[in-house]
PDB file of C-alpha atoms and ligand atoms in Angstrom:
ATOM      1  CA  UNK Q 148     231.077 241.556  37.538  1.00 95.00           C
ATOM      2  CA  UNK Q 149     232.640 243.841  34.943  1.00 96.00           C
ATOM      3  CA  UNK Q 150     232.427 247.495  35.958  1.00 94.00           C
ATOM      4  CA  UNK Q 151     234.070 249.014  32.904  1.00 96.00           C
ATOM      5  CA  UNK Q 152     236.412 248.724  29.959  1.00 97.00           C
ATOM      6  CA  UNK Q 153     238.933 251.150  28.506  1.00 98.00           C
ATOM      7  CA  UNK Q 154     241.266 251.428  25.554  1.00 98.00           C
ATOM      8  CA  UNK Q 155     244.018 253.864  24.647  1.00 98.00           C
ATOM      9  CA  UNK Q 156     246.591 254.384  21.914  1.00 98.00           C
ATOM     10  CA  UNK Q 157     249.884 256.264  22.262  1.00 98.00           C
ATOM     11  CA  UNK Q 158     252.326 257.394  19.585  1.00 98.00           C
ATOM     12  CA  UNK Q 159     255.727 255.959  20.492  1.00 98.00           C
ATOM     13  CA  UNK Q 160     257.637 259.008  19.179  1.00 98.00           C
ATOM     14  CA  UNK Q 161     255.603 261.277  21.509  1.00 98.00           C
ATOM     15  CA  UNK Q 162     256.577 259.142  24.472  1.00 97.00           C
ATOM     16  CA  UNK Q 163     260.222 259.233  23.427  1.00 97.00           C
ATOM     17  CA  UNK Q 164     260.071 263.045  23.076  1.00 97.00           C
ATOM     18  CA  UNK Q 165     258.470 263.411  26.503  1.00 97.00           C
ATOM     19  CA  UNK Q 166     261.124 261.261  28.146  1.00 96.00           C
ATOM     20  CA  UNK Q 167     264.015 262.945  26.387  1.00 95.00           C
ATOM     21  CA  UNK Q 168     262.616 266.393  27.250  1.00 97.00           C
ATOM     22  CA  UNK Q 169     261.258 265.713  30.731  1.00 95.00           C
ATOM     23  CA  UNK Q 170     263.897 263.233  31.823  1.00 93.00           C
ATOM     24  CA  UNK Q 171     263.791 261.576  35.198  1.00 92.00           C
ATOM     25  CA  UNK Q 172     261.149 263.947  36.559  1.00 95.00           C
ATOM     26  CA  UNK Q 173     258.725 263.062  33.745  1.00 95.00           C
ATOM     27  CA  UNK Q 174     259.366 259.358  34.264  1.00 95.00           C
ATOM     28  CA  UNK Q 175     258.809 259.659  38.000  1.00 94.00           C
ATOM     29  CA  UNK Q 176     255.593 261.638  37.536  1.00 95.00           C
ATOM     30  CA  UNK Q 177     254.061 258.969  35.341  1.00 96.00           C
ATOM     31  CA  UNK Q 178     255.646 255.668  36.241  1.00 95.00           C
ATOM     32  CA  UNK Q 179     256.045 253.866  39.511  1.00 92.00           C
ATOM     33  CA  UNK Q 180     259.610 253.036  40.612  1.00 91.00           C
ATOM     34  CA  UNK Q 181     259.061 249.326  40.109  1.00 90.00           C
ATOM     35  CA  UNK Q 182     257.798 249.936  36.556  1.00 93.00           C
ATOM     36  CA  UNK Q 183     260.924 251.938  35.725  1.00 92.00           C
ATOM     37  CA  UNK Q 184     263.286 249.345  37.151  1.00 90.00           C
ATOM     38  CA  UNK Q 185     261.302 246.525  35.521  1.00 87.00           C
ATOM     39  CA  UNK Q 186     261.924 247.748  31.945  1.00 88.00           C
ATOM     40  CA  UNK Q 187     265.296 247.066  30.370  1.00 84.00           C
ATOM     41  CA  UNK Q 188     266.521 249.993  28.259  1.00 85.00           C
ATOM     42  CA  UNK Q 189     266.633 247.891  25.093  1.00 89.00           C
ATOM     43  CA  UNK Q 190     265.614 248.549  21.501  1.00 90.00           C
ATOM     44  CA  UNK Q 191     261.890 248.650  22.271  1.00 96.00           C
ATOM     45  CA  UNK Q 192     262.151 250.605  25.541  1.00 96.00           C
ATOM     46  CA  UNK Q 193     260.040 253.539  24.292  1.00 97.00           C
ATOM     47  CA  UNK Q 194     257.447 251.195  22.761  1.00 98.00           C
ATOM     48  CA  UNK Q 195     257.101 249.471  26.108  1.00 97.00           C
ATOM     49  CA  UNK Q 196     256.883 252.758  28.026  1.00 97.00           C
ATOM     50  CA  UNK Q 197     254.237 253.974  25.561  1.00 98.00           C
ATOM     51  CA  UNK Q 198     252.266 250.749  26.055  1.00 98.00           C
ATOM     52  CA  UNK Q 199     252.336 251.243  29.812  1.00 98.00           C
ATOM     53  CA  UNK Q 200     251.219 254.852  29.442  1.00 98.00           C
ATOM     54  CA  UNK Q 201     248.353 253.641  27.229  1.00 98.00           C
ATOM     55  CA  UNK Q 202     247.510 251.009  29.841  1.00 98.00           C
ATOM     56  CA  UNK Q 203     247.253 253.627  32.569  1.00 97.00           C
ATOM     57  CA  UNK Q 204     244.896 255.745  30.441  1.00 96.00           C
ATOM     58  CA  UNK Q 205     242.874 252.653  29.564  1.00 97.00           C
ATOM     59  CA  UNK Q 206     242.584 251.737  33.248  1.00 97.00           C
ATOM     60  CA  UNK Q 207     241.315 255.235  34.096  1.00 96.00           C
ATOM     61  CA  UNK Q 208     238.684 254.863  31.362  1.00 96.00           C
ATOM     62  CA  UNK Q 209     237.681 251.462  32.711  1.00 96.00           C
ATOM     63  CA  UNK Q 210     237.098 252.957  36.162  1.00 95.00           C
ATOM     64  CA  UNK Q 211     234.637 255.492  34.760  1.00 91.00           C
ATOM     65  CA  UNK Q 212     233.821 259.027  35.788  1.00 78.00           C
ATOM     66  CA  UNK Q 213     234.393 258.432  39.474  1.00 77.00           C
ATOM     67  CA  UNK Q 214     238.058 257.518  38.987  1.00 82.00           C
ATOM     68  CA  UNK Q 215     240.324 259.582  41.194  1.00 88.00           C
ATOM     69  CA  UNK Q 216     243.867 258.326  41.065  1.00 93.00           C
ATOM     70  CA  UNK Q 217     247.169 259.332  39.573  1.00 93.00           C
ATOM     71  CA  UNK Q 218     249.016 257.545  36.799  1.00 95.00           C
ATOM     72  CA  UNK Q 219     251.588 256.385  39.352  1.00 95.00           C
ATOM     73  CA  UNK Q 220     248.854 254.632  41.346  1.00 95.00           C
ATOM     74  CA  UNK Q 221     248.428 252.250  38.405  1.00 96.00           C
ATOM     75  CA  UNK Q 222     251.261 249.752  38.319  1.00 96.00           C
ATOM     76  CA  UNK Q 223     251.945 247.531  35.308  1.00 97.00           C
ATOM     77  CA  UNK Q 224     254.489 244.743  35.455  1.00 95.00           C
ATOM     78  CA  UNK Q 225     254.981 241.450  33.619  1.00 96.00           C
ATOM     79  CA  UNK Q 226     254.746 237.954  34.956  1.00 96.00           C
ATOM     80  CA  UNK Q 227     257.529 235.528  34.049  1.00 96.00           C
ATOM     81  CA  UNK Q 228     255.428 234.371  31.094  1.00 97.00           C
ATOM     82  CA  UNK Q 229     255.478 237.915  29.727  1.00 96.00           C
ATOM     83  CA  UNK Q 230     251.812 238.473  30.512  1.00 98.00           C
ATOM     84  CA  UNK Q 231     251.236 242.005  31.833  1.00 98.00           C
ATOM     85  CA  UNK Q 232     249.374 242.453  35.104  1.00 98.00           C
ATOM     86  CA  UNK Q 233     248.011 245.581  36.705  1.00 97.00           C
ATOM     87  CA  UNK Q 234     247.747 246.561  40.346  1.00 95.00           C
ATOM     88  CA  UNK Q 235     246.109 249.665  41.788  1.00 95.00           C
ATOM     89  CA  UNK Q 236     248.037 250.901  44.799  1.00 88.00           C
ATOM     90  CA  UNK Q 237     245.082 252.705  46.450  1.00 92.00           C
ATOM     91  CA  UNK Q 238     243.113 250.823  49.155  1.00 92.00           C
ATOM     92  CA  UNK Q 239     239.809 252.230  47.863  1.00 91.00           C
ATOM     93  CA  UNK Q 240     240.157 250.054  44.760  1.00 92.00           C
ATOM     94  CA  UNK Q 241     241.002 246.861  46.647  1.00 93.00           C
ATOM     95  CA  UNK Q 242     237.715 245.200  45.628  1.00 94.00           C
ATOM     96  CA  UNK Q 243     238.621 245.600  41.943  1.00 95.00           C
ATOM     97  CA  UNK Q 244     240.722 243.429  39.695  1.00 97.00           C
ATOM     98  CA  UNK Q 245     242.113 245.012  36.525  1.00 97.00           C
ATOM     99  CA  UNK Q 246     242.847 242.926  33.450  1.00 98.00           C
ATOM    100  CA  UNK Q 247     245.049 244.493  30.797  1.00 98.00           C
ATOM    101  CA  UNK Q 248     246.448 243.623  27.398  1.00 98.00           C
ATOM    102  CA  UNK Q 249     249.210 245.495  25.573  1.00 98.00           C
ATOM    103  CA  UNK Q 250     250.497 245.602  22.013  1.00 98.00           C
ATOM    104  CA  UNK Q 251     253.191 247.760  20.405  1.00 98.00           C
ATOM    105  CA  UNK Q 252     254.912 248.288  17.080  1.00 98.00           C
ATOM    106  CA  UNK Q 253     257.449 250.901  15.945  1.00 97.00           C
ATOM    107  CA  UNK Q 254     254.941 253.764  15.760  1.00 98.00           C
ATOM    108  CA  UNK Q 255     252.096 252.997  18.143  1.00 98.00           C
ATOM    109  CA  UNK Q 256     251.301 251.264  21.401  1.00 98.00           C
ATOM    110  CA  UNK Q 257     247.805 250.248  22.440  1.00 98.00           C
ATOM    111  CA  UNK Q 258     246.309 248.891  25.606  1.00 98.00           C
ATOM    112  CA  UNK Q 259     242.954 247.666  26.777  1.00 98.00           C
ATOM    113  CA  UNK Q 260     241.753 247.333  30.335  1.00 98.00           C
ATOM    114  CA  UNK Q 261     238.817 245.613  31.976  1.00 98.00           C
ATOM    115  CA  UNK Q 262     237.888 246.495  35.542  1.00 97.00           C
ATOM    116  CA  UNK Q 263     235.931 243.872  37.412  1.00 97.00           C
ATOM    117  CA  UNK Q 264     234.795 243.251  40.956  1.00 95.00           C
ATOM    118  CA  UNK Q 265     236.855 240.573  42.668  1.00 93.00           C
ATOM    119  CA  UNK Q 266     234.940 237.339  43.188  1.00 84.00           C
TER     120      UNK Q 266
HETATM  121  C1  COA L 233     253.009 236.956  23.490  1.00 85.84           C
HETATM  122  C2  COA L 233     252.692 237.332  22.054  1.00 85.84           C
HETATM  123  C3  COA L 233     251.206 237.126  21.809  1.00 85.84           C
HETATM  124  C4  COA L 233     253.042 238.827  21.844  1.00 85.84           C
HETATM  125  O1  COA L 233     252.589 239.253  20.566  1.00 85.84           O
HETATM  126  P1  COA L 233     253.489 240.129  19.594  1.00 85.84           P
HETATM  127  O2  COA L 233     252.694 240.369  18.357  1.00 85.84           O
HETATM  128  O3  COA L 233     254.834 239.507  19.478  1.00 85.84           O
HETATM  129  O4  COA L 233     253.734 241.496  20.346  1.00 85.84           O
HETATM  130  P2  COA L 233     252.673 242.618  20.807  1.00 85.84           P
HETATM  131  O5  COA L 233     253.339 243.934  20.690  1.00 85.84           O
HETATM  132  O6  COA L 233     251.340 242.487  20.178  1.00 85.84           O
HETATM  133  O7  COA L 233     252.487 242.264  22.336  1.00 85.84           O
HETATM  134  C5  COA L 233     253.538 242.430  23.220  1.00 85.84           C
HETATM  135  C6  COA L 233     252.920 242.388  24.578  1.00 85.84           C
HETATM  136  O8  COA L 233     252.235 241.154  24.763  1.00 85.84           O
HETATM  137  C7  COA L 233     252.137 240.942  26.156  1.00 85.84           C
HETATM  138  N1  COA L 233     252.416 239.543  26.452  1.00 85.84           N
HETATM  139  C8  COA L 233     253.586 238.902  26.403  1.00 85.84           C
HETATM  140  N2  COA L 233     253.436 237.629  26.790  1.00 85.84           N
HETATM  141  C9  COA L 233     252.130 237.472  27.111  1.00 85.84           C
HETATM  142  C10 COA L 233     251.367 236.386  27.588  1.00 85.84           C
HETATM  143  N3  COA L 233     251.898 235.211  27.863  1.00 85.84           N
HETATM  144  N4  COA L 233     250.043 236.575  27.811  1.00 85.84           N
HETATM  145  C11 COA L 233     249.483 237.788  27.575  1.00 85.84           C
HETATM  146  N5  COA L 233     250.169 238.871  27.121  1.00 85.84           N
HETATM  147  C12 COA L 233     251.472 238.690  26.893  1.00 85.84           C
HETATM  148  C13 COA L 233     253.154 241.868  26.828  1.00 85.84           C
HETATM  149  O9  COA L 233     252.436 242.892  27.491  1.00 85.84           O
HETATM  150  C14 COA L 233     253.938 242.428  25.664  1.00 85.84           C
HETATM  151  O10 COA L 233     254.379 243.744  25.818  1.00 85.84           O
HETATM  152  P3  COA L 233     255.459 244.101  26.950  1.00 85.84           P
HETATM  153  O11 COA L 233     256.560 243.108  26.830  1.00 85.84           O
HETATM  154  O12 COA L 233     255.878 245.491  26.644  1.00 85.84           O
HETATM  155  O13 COA L 233     254.733 243.991  28.262  1.00 85.84           O
HETATM  156  C15 COA L 233     253.512 236.515  21.052  1.00 85.84           C
HETATM  157  O14 COA L 233     254.877 236.794  21.223  1.00 85.84           O
HETATM  158  C16 COA L 233     253.304 235.037  21.162  1.00 85.84           C
HETATM  159  O15 COA L 233     253.920 234.355  21.940  1.00 85.84           O
HETATM  160  N6  COA L 233     252.409 234.541  20.329  1.00 85.84           N
HETATM  161  C17 COA L 233     252.148 233.161  20.329  1.00 85.84           C
HETATM  162  C18 COA L 233     252.329 232.735  18.905  1.00 85.84           C
HETATM  163  C19 COA L 233     251.995 231.333  18.766  1.00 85.84           C
HETATM  164  O16 COA L 233     252.276 230.533  19.616  1.00 85.84           O
HETATM  165  N7  COA L 233     251.366 231.063  17.641  1.00 85.84           N
HETATM  166  C20 COA L 233     251.027 229.768  17.311  1.00 85.84           C
HETATM  167  C21 COA L 233     249.705 229.338  17.840  1.00 85.84           C
HETATM  168  S1  COA L 233     248.390 230.329  17.225  1.00 85.84           S
END
């Protein structure tokens, strides 16, 4: 059963600014260690960070008004195929499965999330 959906859009330049200004402490406030180590610092690094930030916001929207978790509790990584998957690190959400989809271009990154009860 679907319990909610969410969408978010993030300007890539804003993400780049935040990282350059806030440095490691900003990264660690928003992203989980495995997310940081998962992303190669290549040409589209900031696009990919922005997409993950958008995904976290989209997940919070999908959980609705009762959501109480931090951005770091939402973990986004990619399977070998490239498909992104999302895991919530808090036990209280263990009955939920989160589906996400990401897209990014030079200027913007978007993400959608669907929260559903596990079968
Ligand atoms: C995977 C694919 C859809 C990505 O689309 P894109 O326009 O290049 O790039 P987007 O910015 O929209 O999407 C990138 C995101 O797609 C997601 N993605 C990658 N592989 C994926 C997969 N197998 N399944 C779902 N999502 C995937 C990732 O989250 C990626 O972002 P990330 O690397 O930062 O995590 C595309 O590269 C692809 O393989 N298309 C298939 C084209 C094709 O076969 N066409 C012919 C038949 S119609």
